[in-house]
Amino acid sequence: MIGAVKAEVSKLVTLPSPAITVALTWAVTVLVRQADPPGGAVPYSQAGVLVLGVLAAGHEYQRGGQIRATLLAVPRRPLLFAAKTVALLVTAGPAVFVAALLAGEPGATGGLLLDLLLAAGVATIVRHPVGATAVVLTAYQIVVPLIRNGLPDVALPPAPVWSAAIIAAAAVTFHRRDA
């Protein structure tokens, strides 16, 4: 397990797209916080965290199919999925915490980490980074606010429930699907 986590961490820290996404998320968060009232920058941090989760989990499904080599190296899929999840939290967790601090809402770290896991789960299910990004950003920025504002008496399940359900579905999908 430790070897698989190390390999996944190594992959994540050497990819340029997550680092660029983190830098852009921090920059936009700082700019928006200067213009908006307290807490107004959190949705922008959230959008960056969602993209980060998709890029981190979906990079192996892009052209070239690196996922095949990963599965050859670690054929036990449940172990590999757990290693990928731990590696994502280890590498992106500090960046998410800094994003919450920059937004002026350090208490938002837990919610942003759940968003990160949910986005990674969607990317694992969809297996296409652009499609997964479209799904999570549309859901978070359009669908959920419409439901919340249009139907205020409808209670949405809390974020941990959504994240757990998506991660569970991603784990099952990852285990059963061909590379």
PDB file of C-alpha atoms in Angstrom, residues 42 53-54 58 70 82 122 133 165 173:
ATOM      1  CA  VAL A  42     -15.258  30.449  -1.414  1.00  0.00           C
ATOM      2  CA  GLY A  53      -9.876  16.908  -8.355  1.00  0.00           C
ATOM      3  CA  VAL A  54     -10.844  16.125 -11.934  1.00  0.00           C
ATOM      4  CA  GLY A  58      -8.550  11.984 -14.769  1.00  0.00           C
ATOM      5  CA  THR A  70      -0.562   1.735 -13.577  1.00  0.00           C
ATOM      6  CA  ALA A  82      -7.333   3.547  -2.062  1.00  0.00           C
ATOM      7  CA  VAL A 122     -16.737  11.794 -11.017  1.00  0.00           C
ATOM      8  CA  THR A 133     -15.126  18.978 -15.451  1.00  0.00           C
ATOM      9  CA  ALA A 165     -21.853   8.044  -2.616  1.00  0.00           C
ATOM     10  CA  THR A 173     -16.693   1.341 -11.276  1.00  0.00           C
TER      11      THR A 173
END
